[in-house]
CSV table of C-alpha atoms and ligand atoms in Angstrom, one decimal:
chain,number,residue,atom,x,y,z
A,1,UNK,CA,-104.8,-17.5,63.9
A,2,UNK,CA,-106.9,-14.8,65.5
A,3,UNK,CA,-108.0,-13.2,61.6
A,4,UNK,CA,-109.2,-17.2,61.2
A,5,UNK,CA,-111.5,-16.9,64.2
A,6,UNK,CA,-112.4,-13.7,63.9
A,7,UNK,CA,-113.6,-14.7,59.8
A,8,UNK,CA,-115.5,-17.9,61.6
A,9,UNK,CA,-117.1,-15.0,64.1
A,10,UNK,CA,-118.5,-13.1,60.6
A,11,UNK,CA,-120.1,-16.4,59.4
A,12,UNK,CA,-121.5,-18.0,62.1
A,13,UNK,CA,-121.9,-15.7,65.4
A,14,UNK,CA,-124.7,-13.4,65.2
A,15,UNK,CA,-123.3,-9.9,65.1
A,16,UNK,CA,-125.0,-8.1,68.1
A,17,UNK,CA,-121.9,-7.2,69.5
A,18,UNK,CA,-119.4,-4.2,68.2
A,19,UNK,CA,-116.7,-6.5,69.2
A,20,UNK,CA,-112.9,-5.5,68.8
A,21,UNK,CA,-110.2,-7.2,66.7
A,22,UNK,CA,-108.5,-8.8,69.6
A,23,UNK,CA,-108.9,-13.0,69.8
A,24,UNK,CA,-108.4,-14.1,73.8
A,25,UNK,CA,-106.5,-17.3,74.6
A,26,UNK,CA,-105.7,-17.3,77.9
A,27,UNK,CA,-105.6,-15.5,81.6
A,28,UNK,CA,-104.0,-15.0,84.5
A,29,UNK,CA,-104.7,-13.3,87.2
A,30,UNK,CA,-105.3,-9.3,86.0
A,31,UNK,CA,-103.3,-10.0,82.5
A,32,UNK,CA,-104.8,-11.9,79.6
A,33,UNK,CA,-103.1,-13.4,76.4
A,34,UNK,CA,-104.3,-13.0,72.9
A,35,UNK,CA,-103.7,-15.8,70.5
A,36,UNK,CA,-101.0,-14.0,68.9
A,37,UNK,CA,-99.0,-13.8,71.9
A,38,UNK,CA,-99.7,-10.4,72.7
A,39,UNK,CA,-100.0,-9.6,76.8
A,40,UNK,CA,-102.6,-7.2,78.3
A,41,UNK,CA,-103.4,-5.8,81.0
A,42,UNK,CA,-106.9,-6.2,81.7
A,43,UNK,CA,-108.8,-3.5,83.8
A,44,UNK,CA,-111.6,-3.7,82.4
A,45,UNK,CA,-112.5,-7.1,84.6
A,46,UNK,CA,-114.9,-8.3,81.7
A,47,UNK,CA,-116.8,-5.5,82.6
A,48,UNK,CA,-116.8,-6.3,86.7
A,49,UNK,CA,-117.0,-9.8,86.3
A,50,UNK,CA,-113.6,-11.4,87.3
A,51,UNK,CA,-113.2,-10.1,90.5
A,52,UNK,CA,-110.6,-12.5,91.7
A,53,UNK,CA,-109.1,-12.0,88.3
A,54,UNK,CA,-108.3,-15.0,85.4
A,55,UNK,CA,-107.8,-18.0,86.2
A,56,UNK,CA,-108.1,-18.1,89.7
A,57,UNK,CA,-106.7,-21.5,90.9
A,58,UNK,CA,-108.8,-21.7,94.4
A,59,UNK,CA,-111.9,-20.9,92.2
A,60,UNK,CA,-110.9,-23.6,89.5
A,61,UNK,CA,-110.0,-26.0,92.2
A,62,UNK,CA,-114.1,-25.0,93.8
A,63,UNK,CA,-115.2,-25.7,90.2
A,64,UNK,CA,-113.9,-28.9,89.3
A,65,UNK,CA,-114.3,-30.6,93.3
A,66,UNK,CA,-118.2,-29.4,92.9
A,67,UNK,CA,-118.1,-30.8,89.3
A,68,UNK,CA,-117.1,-34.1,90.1
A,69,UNK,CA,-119.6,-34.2,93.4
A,70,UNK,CA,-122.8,-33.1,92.1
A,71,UNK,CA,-123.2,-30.5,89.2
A,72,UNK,CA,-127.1,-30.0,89.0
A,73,UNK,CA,-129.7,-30.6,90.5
A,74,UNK,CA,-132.7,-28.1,90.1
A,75,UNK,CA,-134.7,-26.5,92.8
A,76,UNK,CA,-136.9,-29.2,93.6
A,77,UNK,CA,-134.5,-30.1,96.3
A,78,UNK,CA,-132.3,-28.6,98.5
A,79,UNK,CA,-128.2,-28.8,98.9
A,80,UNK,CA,-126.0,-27.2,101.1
A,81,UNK,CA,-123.8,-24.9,99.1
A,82,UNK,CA,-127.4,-22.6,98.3
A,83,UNK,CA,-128.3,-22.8,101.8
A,84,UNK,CA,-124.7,-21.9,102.6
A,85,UNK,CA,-124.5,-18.5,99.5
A,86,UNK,CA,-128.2,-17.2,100.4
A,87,UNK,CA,-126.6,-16.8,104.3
A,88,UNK,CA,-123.8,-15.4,103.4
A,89,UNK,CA,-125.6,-13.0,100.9
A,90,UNK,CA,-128.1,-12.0,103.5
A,91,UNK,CA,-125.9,-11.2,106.6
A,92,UNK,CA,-123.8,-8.7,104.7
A,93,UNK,CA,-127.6,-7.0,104.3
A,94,UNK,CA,-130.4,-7.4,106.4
A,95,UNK,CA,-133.1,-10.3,107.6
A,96,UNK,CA,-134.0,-11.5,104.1
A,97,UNK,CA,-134.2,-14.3,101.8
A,98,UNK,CA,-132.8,-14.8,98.3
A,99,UNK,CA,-133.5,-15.6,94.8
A,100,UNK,CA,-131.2,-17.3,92.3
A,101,UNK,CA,-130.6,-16.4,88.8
A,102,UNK,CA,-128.2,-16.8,86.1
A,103,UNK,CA,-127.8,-13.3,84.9
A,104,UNK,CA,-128.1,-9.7,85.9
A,105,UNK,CA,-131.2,-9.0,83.4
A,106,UNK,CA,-132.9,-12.0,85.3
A,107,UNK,CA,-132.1,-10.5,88.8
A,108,UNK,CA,-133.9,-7.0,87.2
A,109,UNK,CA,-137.3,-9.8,86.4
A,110,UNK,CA,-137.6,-10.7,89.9
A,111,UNK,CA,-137.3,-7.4,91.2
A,112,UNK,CA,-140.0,-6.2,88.6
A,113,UNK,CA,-142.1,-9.5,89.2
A,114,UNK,CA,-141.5,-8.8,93.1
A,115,UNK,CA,-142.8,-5.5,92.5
A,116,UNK,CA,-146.0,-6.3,90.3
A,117,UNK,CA,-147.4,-8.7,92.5
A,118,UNK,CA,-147.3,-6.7,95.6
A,119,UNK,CA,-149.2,-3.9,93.8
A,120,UNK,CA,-151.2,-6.1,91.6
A,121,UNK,CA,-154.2,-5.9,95.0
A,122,UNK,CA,-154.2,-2.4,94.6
A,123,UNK,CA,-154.1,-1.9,91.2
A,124,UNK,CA,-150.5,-0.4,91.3
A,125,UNK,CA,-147.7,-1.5,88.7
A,126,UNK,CA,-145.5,1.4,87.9
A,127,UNK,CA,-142.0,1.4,88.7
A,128,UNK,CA,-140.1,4.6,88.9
A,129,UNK,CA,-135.9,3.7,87.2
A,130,UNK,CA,-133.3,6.7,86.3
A,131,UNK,CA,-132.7,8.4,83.5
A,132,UNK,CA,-129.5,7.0,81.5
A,133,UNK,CA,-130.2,3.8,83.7
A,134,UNK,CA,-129.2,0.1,82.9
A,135,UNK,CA,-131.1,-3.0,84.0
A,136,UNK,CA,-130.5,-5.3,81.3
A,137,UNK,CA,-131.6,-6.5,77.8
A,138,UNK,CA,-134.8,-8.5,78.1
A,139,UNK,CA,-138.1,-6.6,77.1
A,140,UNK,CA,-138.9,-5.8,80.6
A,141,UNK,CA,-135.0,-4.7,81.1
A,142,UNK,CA,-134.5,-2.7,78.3
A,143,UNK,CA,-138.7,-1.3,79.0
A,144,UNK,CA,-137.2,-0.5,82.7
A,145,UNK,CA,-133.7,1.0,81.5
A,146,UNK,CA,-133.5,4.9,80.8
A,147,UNK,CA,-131.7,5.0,77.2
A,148,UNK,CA,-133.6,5.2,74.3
A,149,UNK,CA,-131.1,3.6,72.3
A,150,UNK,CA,-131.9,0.2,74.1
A,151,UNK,CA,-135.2,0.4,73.1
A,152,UNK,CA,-135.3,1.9,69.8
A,153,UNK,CA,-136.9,-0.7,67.1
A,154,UNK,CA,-138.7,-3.4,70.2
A,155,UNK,CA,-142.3,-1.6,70.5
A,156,UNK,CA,-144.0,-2.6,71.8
A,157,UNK,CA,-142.1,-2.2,75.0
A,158,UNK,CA,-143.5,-3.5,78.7
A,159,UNK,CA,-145.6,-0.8,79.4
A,160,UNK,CA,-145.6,0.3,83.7
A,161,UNK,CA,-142.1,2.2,83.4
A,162,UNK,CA,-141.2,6.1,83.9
A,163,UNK,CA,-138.0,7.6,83.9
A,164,UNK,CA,-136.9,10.6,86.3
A,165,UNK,CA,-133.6,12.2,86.1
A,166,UNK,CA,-130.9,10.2,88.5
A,167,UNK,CA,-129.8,12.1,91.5
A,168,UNK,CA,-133.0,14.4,91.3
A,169,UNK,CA,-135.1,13.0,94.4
A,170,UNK,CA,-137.8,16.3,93.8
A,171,UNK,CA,-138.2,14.7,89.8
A,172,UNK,CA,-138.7,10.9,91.4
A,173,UNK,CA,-141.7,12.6,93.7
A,174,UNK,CA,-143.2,14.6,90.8
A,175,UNK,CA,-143.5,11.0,88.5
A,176,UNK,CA,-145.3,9.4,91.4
A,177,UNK,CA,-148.7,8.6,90.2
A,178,UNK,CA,-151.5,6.3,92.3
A,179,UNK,CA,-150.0,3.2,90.0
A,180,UNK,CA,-146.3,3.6,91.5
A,181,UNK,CA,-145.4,0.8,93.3
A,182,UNK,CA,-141.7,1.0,93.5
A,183,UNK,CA,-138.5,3.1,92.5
A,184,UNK,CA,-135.3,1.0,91.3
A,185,UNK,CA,-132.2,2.8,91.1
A,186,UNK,CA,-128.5,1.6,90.1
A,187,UNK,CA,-126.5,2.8,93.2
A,188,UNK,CA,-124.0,3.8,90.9
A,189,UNK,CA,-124.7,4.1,86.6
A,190,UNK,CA,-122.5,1.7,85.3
A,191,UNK,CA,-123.2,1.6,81.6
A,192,UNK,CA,-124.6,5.2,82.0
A,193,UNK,CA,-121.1,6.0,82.6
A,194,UNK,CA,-120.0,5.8,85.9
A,195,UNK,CA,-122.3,8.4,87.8
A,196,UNK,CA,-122.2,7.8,91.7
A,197,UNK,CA,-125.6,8.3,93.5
A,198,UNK,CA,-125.4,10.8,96.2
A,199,UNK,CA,-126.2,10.3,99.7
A,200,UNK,CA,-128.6,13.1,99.7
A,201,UNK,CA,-130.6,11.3,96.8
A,202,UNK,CA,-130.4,7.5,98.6
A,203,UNK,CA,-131.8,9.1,101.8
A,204,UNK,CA,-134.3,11.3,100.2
A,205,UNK,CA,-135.9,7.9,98.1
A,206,UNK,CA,-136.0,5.7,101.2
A,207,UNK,CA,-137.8,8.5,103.2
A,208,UNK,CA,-139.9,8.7,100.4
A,209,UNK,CA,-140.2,5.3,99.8
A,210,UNK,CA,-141.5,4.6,103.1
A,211,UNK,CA,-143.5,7.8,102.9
A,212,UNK,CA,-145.6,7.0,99.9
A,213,UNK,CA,-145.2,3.2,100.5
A,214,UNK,CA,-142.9,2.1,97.5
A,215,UNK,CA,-140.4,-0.6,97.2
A,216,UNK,CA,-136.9,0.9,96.7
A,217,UNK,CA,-135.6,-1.8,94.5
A,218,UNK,CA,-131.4,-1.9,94.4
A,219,UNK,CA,-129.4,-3.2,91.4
A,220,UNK,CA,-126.4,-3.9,92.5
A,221,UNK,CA,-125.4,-5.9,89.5
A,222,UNK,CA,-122.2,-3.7,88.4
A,223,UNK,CA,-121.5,-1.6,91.3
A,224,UNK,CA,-122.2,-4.3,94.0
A,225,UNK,CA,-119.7,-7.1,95.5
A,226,UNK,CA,-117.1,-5.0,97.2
A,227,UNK,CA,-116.1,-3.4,94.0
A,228,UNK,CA,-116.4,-0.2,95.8
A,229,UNK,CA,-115.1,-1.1,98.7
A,230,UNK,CA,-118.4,-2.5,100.7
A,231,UNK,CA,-120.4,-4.8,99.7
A,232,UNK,CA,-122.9,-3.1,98.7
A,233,UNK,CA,-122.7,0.6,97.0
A,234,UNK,CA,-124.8,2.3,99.2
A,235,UNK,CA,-123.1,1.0,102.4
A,236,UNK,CA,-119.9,3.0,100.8
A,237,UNK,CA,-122.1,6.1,99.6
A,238,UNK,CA,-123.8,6.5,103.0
A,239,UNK,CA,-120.9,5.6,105.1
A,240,UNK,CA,-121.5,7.0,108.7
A,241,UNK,CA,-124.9,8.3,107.4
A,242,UNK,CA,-126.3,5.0,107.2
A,243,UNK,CA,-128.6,4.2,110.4
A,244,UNK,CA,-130.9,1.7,109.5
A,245,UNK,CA,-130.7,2.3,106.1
A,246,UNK,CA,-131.6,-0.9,103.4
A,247,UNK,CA,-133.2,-1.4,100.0
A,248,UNK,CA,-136.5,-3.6,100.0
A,249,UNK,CA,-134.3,-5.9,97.2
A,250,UNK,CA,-131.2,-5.9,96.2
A,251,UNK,CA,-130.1,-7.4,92.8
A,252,UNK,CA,-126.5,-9.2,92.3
A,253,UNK,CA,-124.5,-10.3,89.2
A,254,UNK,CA,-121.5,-10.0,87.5
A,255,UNK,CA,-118.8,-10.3,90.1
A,256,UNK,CA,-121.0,-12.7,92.5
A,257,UNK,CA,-119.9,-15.6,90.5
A,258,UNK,CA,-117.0,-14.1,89.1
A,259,UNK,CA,-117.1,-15.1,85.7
A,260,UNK,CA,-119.3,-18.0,86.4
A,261,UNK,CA,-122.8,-16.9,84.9
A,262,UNK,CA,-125.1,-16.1,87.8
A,263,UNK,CA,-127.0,-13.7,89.7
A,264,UNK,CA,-129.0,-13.4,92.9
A,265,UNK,CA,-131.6,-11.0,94.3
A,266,UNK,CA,-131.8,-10.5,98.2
A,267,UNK,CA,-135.4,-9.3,99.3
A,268,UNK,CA,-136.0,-8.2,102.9
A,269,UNK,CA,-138.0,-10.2,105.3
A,270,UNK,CA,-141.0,-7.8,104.7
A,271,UNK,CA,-141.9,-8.7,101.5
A,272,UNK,CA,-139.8,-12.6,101.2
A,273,UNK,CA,-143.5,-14.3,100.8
A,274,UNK,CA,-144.8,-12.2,97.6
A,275,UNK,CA,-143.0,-14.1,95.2
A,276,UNK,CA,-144.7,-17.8,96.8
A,277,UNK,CA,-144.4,-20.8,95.4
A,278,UNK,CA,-145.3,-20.9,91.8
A,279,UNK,CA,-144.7,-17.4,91.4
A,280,UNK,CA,-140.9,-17.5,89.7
A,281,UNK,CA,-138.3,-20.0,88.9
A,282,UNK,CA,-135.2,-21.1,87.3
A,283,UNK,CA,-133.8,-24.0,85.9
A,284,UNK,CA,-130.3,-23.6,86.0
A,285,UNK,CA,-130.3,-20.7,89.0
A,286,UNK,CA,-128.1,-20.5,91.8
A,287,UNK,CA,-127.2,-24.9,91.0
A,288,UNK,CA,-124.2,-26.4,92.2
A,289,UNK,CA,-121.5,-25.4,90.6
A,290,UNK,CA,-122.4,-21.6,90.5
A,291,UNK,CA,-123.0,-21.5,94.8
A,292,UNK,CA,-119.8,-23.3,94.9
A,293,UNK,CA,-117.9,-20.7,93.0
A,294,UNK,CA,-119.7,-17.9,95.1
A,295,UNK,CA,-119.2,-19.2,98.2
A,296,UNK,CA,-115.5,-19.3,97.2
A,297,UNK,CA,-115.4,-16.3,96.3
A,298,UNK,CA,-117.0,-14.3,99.6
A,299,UNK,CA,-114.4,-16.4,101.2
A,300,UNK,CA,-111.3,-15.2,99.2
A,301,UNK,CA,-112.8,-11.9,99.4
A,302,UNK,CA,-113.5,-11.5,103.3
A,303,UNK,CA,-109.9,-13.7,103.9
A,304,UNK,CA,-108.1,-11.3,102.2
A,305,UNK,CA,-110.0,-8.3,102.9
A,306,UNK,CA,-110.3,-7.1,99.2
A,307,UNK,CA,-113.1,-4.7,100.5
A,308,UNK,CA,-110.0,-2.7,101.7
A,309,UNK,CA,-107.5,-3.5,98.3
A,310,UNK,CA,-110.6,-2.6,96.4
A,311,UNK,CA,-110.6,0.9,98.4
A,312,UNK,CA,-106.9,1.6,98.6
A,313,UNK,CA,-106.1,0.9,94.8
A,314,UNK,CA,-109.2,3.0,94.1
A,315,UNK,CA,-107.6,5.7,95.6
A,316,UNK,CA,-104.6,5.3,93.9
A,317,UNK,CA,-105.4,5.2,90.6
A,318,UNK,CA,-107.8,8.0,91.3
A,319,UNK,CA,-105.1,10.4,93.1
A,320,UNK,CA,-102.6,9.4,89.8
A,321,UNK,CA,-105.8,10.0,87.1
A,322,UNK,CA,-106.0,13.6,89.1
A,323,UNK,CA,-102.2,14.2,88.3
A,324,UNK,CA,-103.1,13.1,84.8
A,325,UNK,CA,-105.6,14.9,84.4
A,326,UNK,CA,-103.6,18.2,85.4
A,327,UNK,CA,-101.3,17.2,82.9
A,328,UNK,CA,-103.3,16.4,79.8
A,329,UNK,CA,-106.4,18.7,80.5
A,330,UNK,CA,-107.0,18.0,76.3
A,331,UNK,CA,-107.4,14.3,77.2
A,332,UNK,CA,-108.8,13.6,80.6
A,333,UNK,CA,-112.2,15.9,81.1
A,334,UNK,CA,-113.5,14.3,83.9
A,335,UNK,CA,-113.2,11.6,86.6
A,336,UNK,CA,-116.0,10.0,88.7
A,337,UNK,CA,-115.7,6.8,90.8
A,338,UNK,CA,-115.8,4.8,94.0
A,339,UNK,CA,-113.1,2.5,94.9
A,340,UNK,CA,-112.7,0.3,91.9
A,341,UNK,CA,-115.4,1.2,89.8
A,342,UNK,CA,-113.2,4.3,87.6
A,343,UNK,CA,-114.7,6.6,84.9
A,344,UNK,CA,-112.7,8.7,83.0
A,345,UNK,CA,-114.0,11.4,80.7
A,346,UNK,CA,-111.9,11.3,78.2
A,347,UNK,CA,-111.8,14.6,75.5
A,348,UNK,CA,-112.3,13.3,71.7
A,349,UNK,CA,-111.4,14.8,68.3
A,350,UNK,CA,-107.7,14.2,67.9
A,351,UNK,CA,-106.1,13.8,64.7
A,352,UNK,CA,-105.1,10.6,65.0
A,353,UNK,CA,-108.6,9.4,65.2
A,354,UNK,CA,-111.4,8.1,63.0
A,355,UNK,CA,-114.0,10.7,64.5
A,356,UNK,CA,-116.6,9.0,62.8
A,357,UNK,CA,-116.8,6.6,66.2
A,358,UNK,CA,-117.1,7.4,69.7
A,359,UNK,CA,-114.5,9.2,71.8
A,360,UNK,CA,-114.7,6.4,74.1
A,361,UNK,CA,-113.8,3.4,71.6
A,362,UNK,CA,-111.4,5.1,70.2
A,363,UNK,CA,-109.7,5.4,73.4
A,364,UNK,CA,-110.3,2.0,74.3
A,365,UNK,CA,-109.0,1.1,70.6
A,366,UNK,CA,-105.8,3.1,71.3
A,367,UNK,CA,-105.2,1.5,74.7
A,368,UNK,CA,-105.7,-2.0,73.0
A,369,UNK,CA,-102.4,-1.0,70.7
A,370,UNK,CA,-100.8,-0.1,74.2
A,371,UNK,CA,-101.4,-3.6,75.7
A,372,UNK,CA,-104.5,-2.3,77.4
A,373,UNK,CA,-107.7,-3.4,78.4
A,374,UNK,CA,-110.9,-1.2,79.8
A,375,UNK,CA,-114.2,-0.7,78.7
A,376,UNK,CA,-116.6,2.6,77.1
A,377,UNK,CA,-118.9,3.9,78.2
A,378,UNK,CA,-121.7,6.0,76.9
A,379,UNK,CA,-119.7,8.3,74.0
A,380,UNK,CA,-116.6,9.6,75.9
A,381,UNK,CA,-115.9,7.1,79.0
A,382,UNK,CA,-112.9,4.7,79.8
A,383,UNK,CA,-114.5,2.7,82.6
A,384,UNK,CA,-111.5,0.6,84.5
A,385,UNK,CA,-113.3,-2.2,86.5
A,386,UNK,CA,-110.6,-4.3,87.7
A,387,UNK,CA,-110.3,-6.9,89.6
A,388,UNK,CA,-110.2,-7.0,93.4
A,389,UNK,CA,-107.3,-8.2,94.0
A,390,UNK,CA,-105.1,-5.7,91.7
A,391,UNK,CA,-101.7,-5.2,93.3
A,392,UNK,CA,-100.4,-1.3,93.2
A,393,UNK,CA,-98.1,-2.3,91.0
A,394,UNK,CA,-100.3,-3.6,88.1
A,395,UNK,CA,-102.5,-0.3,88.5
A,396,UNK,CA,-99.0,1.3,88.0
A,397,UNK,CA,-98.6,-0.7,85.1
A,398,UNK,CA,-101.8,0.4,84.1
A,399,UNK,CA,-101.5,4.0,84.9
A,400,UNK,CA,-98.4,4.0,82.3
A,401,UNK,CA,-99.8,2.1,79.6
A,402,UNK,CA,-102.7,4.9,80.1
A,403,UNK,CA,-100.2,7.8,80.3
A,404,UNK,CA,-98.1,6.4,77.3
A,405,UNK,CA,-101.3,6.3,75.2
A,406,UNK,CA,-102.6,9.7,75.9
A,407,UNK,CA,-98.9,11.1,74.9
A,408,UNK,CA,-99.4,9.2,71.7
A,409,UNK,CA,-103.1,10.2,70.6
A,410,UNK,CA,-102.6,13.9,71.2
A,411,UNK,CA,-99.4,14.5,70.4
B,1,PLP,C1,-124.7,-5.7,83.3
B,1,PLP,C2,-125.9,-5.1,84.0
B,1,PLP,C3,-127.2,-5.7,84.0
B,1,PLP,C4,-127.5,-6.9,83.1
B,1,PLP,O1,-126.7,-8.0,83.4
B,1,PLP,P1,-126.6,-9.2,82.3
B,1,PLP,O2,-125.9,-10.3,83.1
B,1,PLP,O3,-125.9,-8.7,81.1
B,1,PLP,O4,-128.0,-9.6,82.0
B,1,PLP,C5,-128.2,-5.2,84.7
B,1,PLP,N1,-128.0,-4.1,85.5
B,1,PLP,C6,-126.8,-3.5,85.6
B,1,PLP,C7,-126.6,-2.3,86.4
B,1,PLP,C8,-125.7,-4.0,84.8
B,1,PLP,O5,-124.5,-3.3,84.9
C-alpha cells in the first residue's frame, strides 16, 4: 500500500520536498498511523501545527457545524466568527487590529507591505531580519530570510533586505542605513534551529526601534500560540522584564488554526490605518471555517490552560534530555528550547549511518524505525514540537523511543 502511493508521489507530485518513506493514514491525538499499520508517536506536531493534536473531535465538530452554516464568504462582508478571532487575537497583545491570511509566508507579506508603505513618504524601504532567519518561501520571504540556501538559483531576489547576526543588537545598529524602515525578528529561530532570542536583544531592538523610529516587526509564526508557554514568545523571554513591552506587528501561523491552513498578523493601533483599503487582500483569508477552527482552539487552549501543560512538559522533557545528555555526551551535543518548542543538537558520524546526509535526518530517519516522529533542523537538530496538550506520559513514551534509538545508533 504505502510503496503504491509513494510510486504515484514520483509520477505526479512535484518533488520539492525531501520527503521520508513513511505513507500517513490516520491520527489521534499525539500518535499517528501509517498505512501499514505502523503507530507513531508524533512530536514533531507537523512542524507546530497540530496543537491540539490529530484528530481533535471538538475541532472536527467546530469544522463540520461551521461547514454546514456558512463556509465562505470573502471579505466584502462581515461575520461574526472574524470579528470574534481578531478580539481574541488582539487582547492577548495590545490595542490593535488584524489581518487575515492563509499561511505564514503571507503573514511575512503584510508585515513587509506594512512596512513599505509607511516608509514609502520618506523614501525608506529597508528591513533589517537575522541571520539564519525564516520568513517563508515567496520571493519577498525567501529575499527577507537569512540562509543563502533559500535563495540560491531565484535572482533576482526583492531587493530592500539586510541581514545582521541574531542576538547581536550592536550588528542590527551598525546595518541601519537612512532607508531602514523596520527590523523583523523570529522571537525564537525555528527552522534556524531552535535559537531563543535573549531578553537583552528584544529590549535593546525596541529601544532602538523607537530610538531611530523603526517598526519592530514580530513573526510569531513557529514559536507563537502558547507553544512556549505564553502566547506570544517574547511574553515568555521577557517574563517580569516586560513593562510595556510590544512589537509594532505580530505575525501568526501554523498552530493558530491548528492544521487548518491560516495565518494572521496583529498590527498595533499606531500604524492599523497604513495598510487602507485597497492596499492588501485575500480571497480565502481568515473565511469561515478557518475563524471557526481558531476560535475553538483559543478556547480549548485558555479552558484547559495548555499555556501551563505547554510549560510543565517543556520542563520535563528538557530536565530528562539533560540526564540524556549526561549519559550519551557522543549523541546529544546541545539543547536549546522554551517550553515546547525543543532542539536537540544531536552529534553525527556514527557507523551505522549514511554520512553522506545530514546528522539531523539521519536522526530523524532512525527515530522513524523506533516509532518516532520529530523534525531537522538546519544539519544536526532534532526539533520536538509537540502538541499542547501532550500528557507526561506520552513525552515519556517519547523520551524512550529517543533513548532506545540513541543506544541503537552509537552502539
Ligand atoms: C513556517 C514559517 C513560516 C512560513 O510559513 P508557511 O505557512 O510555510 O508559509 C514563516 N516564518 C516562520 C518563522 C516559520 O516557521
Amino acid at each position: 500500500m504505502s510503496q503504491k502511493i509513494i510510486e504515484r508521489f514520483k509520477q505526479f507530485v512535484a518533488p520539492t520536498y525531501g520527503r521520508f518513506p513513511i505513507t500517513l493514514d490516520r491520527g489521534e491525538g499525539a500518535y499517528v498511523w501509517d498505512t501499514d499499520g505502523k503507530r507513531y508517536l508524533d512530536l514533531g506536531g507537523g512542524i507546530a501545527v497540530n496543537c491540539l493534536g490529530h484528530a481533535n473531535a471538538e475541532i472536527a465538530r467546530a469544522l463540520a457545524e461551521q461547514s454546514a452554516k456558512l463556509m465562505h464568504c470573502t471579505n466584502f462582508y462581515h461575520f461574526e466568527g472574524q470579528a470574534q478571532l481578531a478580539e481574541g487575537l488582539a487582547k492577548r497583545l495590545g490595542q490593535g487590529r488584524v489581518f487575515f491570511g492563509n499561511s505564514g509566508a503571507e503573514a511575512s507579506e503584510v508585515m513587509f507591505k506594512l512596512a513599505r508603505r509607511l516608509g514609502q513618504g520618506e523614501g525608506r524601504f529597508e528591513i533589517i531580519t537575522a541571520e539564519n532567519s525564516f520568513h517563508g518561501r515567496t520571493m519577498a520571504g525567501i529575499s527577507a530570510s537569512g540562509q543563502k540556501k533559500l535563495k540560491d538559483g531565484f535572482a533576482p531576489l526583492l531587493e530592500g533586505f539586510a541581514h545582521a547576526p541574531y542576538n547581536d543588537i550592536d550588528a542590527v545598529r551598525s546595518a541601519i542605513t537612512p532607508a531602514t524602515v523596520a527590523v523583523m525578528i523570529e522571537g525564537i529561530q525555528g527552522e534556524g534551529g531552535i535559537r531563543p532570542a535573549s531578553a537583552e536583544y528584544l529590549l535593546g531592538l525596541r529601544a532602538l526601534c523607537d530610538e531611530r523610529n523603526l517598526l519592530l516587526l514580530w513573526d510569531g509564526v513557529q514559536c507563537g500560540h502558547f507553544r512556549t508557554g505564553s502566547f506570544q514568545s517574547f511574553q515568555a523571554i521577557l517574563g517580569d522584564q516586560i513593562g510595556d513591552f510590544l512589537p509594532d506587528a505580530v505575525g501568526m501561523a501554523k498552530a493558530l488554526g491548528g492544521g487548518f491552513p491560516m495565518s494572521a498578523v496583529w498590527i498595533s493601533e499606531k500604524h492599523a490605518d497604513v495598510l487602507g483599503p485597497g492596499t492588501h487582500g485575500s480571497t480565502f483569508g481568515g473565511n469561515p471555517l478557518a475563524c471557526a477552527v481558531a476560535n475553538k482552539i483559543l478556547e480549548v487552549i485558555d479552558r484547559d490552560d495548555l499555556a501551563a501543560n505547554a510549560r510543565a512538559i517543556g520542563q520535563f522533557f528538557l530536565d530528562k534530555l539533560v540526564r540524556l545528555r549526561e549519559k550519551y555526551p557522543t549523541a546529544i551535543r546541545e539543547l536549546r528550547g522554551l517550553g515546547l518548542m525543543i532542539g536537540i543538537e544531536m552529534g553525527g558520524r556514527f557507523s551505522s549511518f549514511d554520512n553522506s546526509k545530514p546528522a539531523a535526518v539521519q536522526w530523524v530517519f532512525a527515530l522513524h524505525e523506533a516509532g518516532l516522529l520529530t523534525i531537522p533542523a538546519g544539519s544536526s537538530v532534532v526539533r520536538f514540537l509537540p502538541p499542547l496538550n501532550l500528557t507526561q506520559e506520552e513525552a515519556q513514551d517519547g523520551l524512550d523511543l529517543f533513548e532506545q534509538t540513541i543506544q541503537k545508533v552509537i552502539e
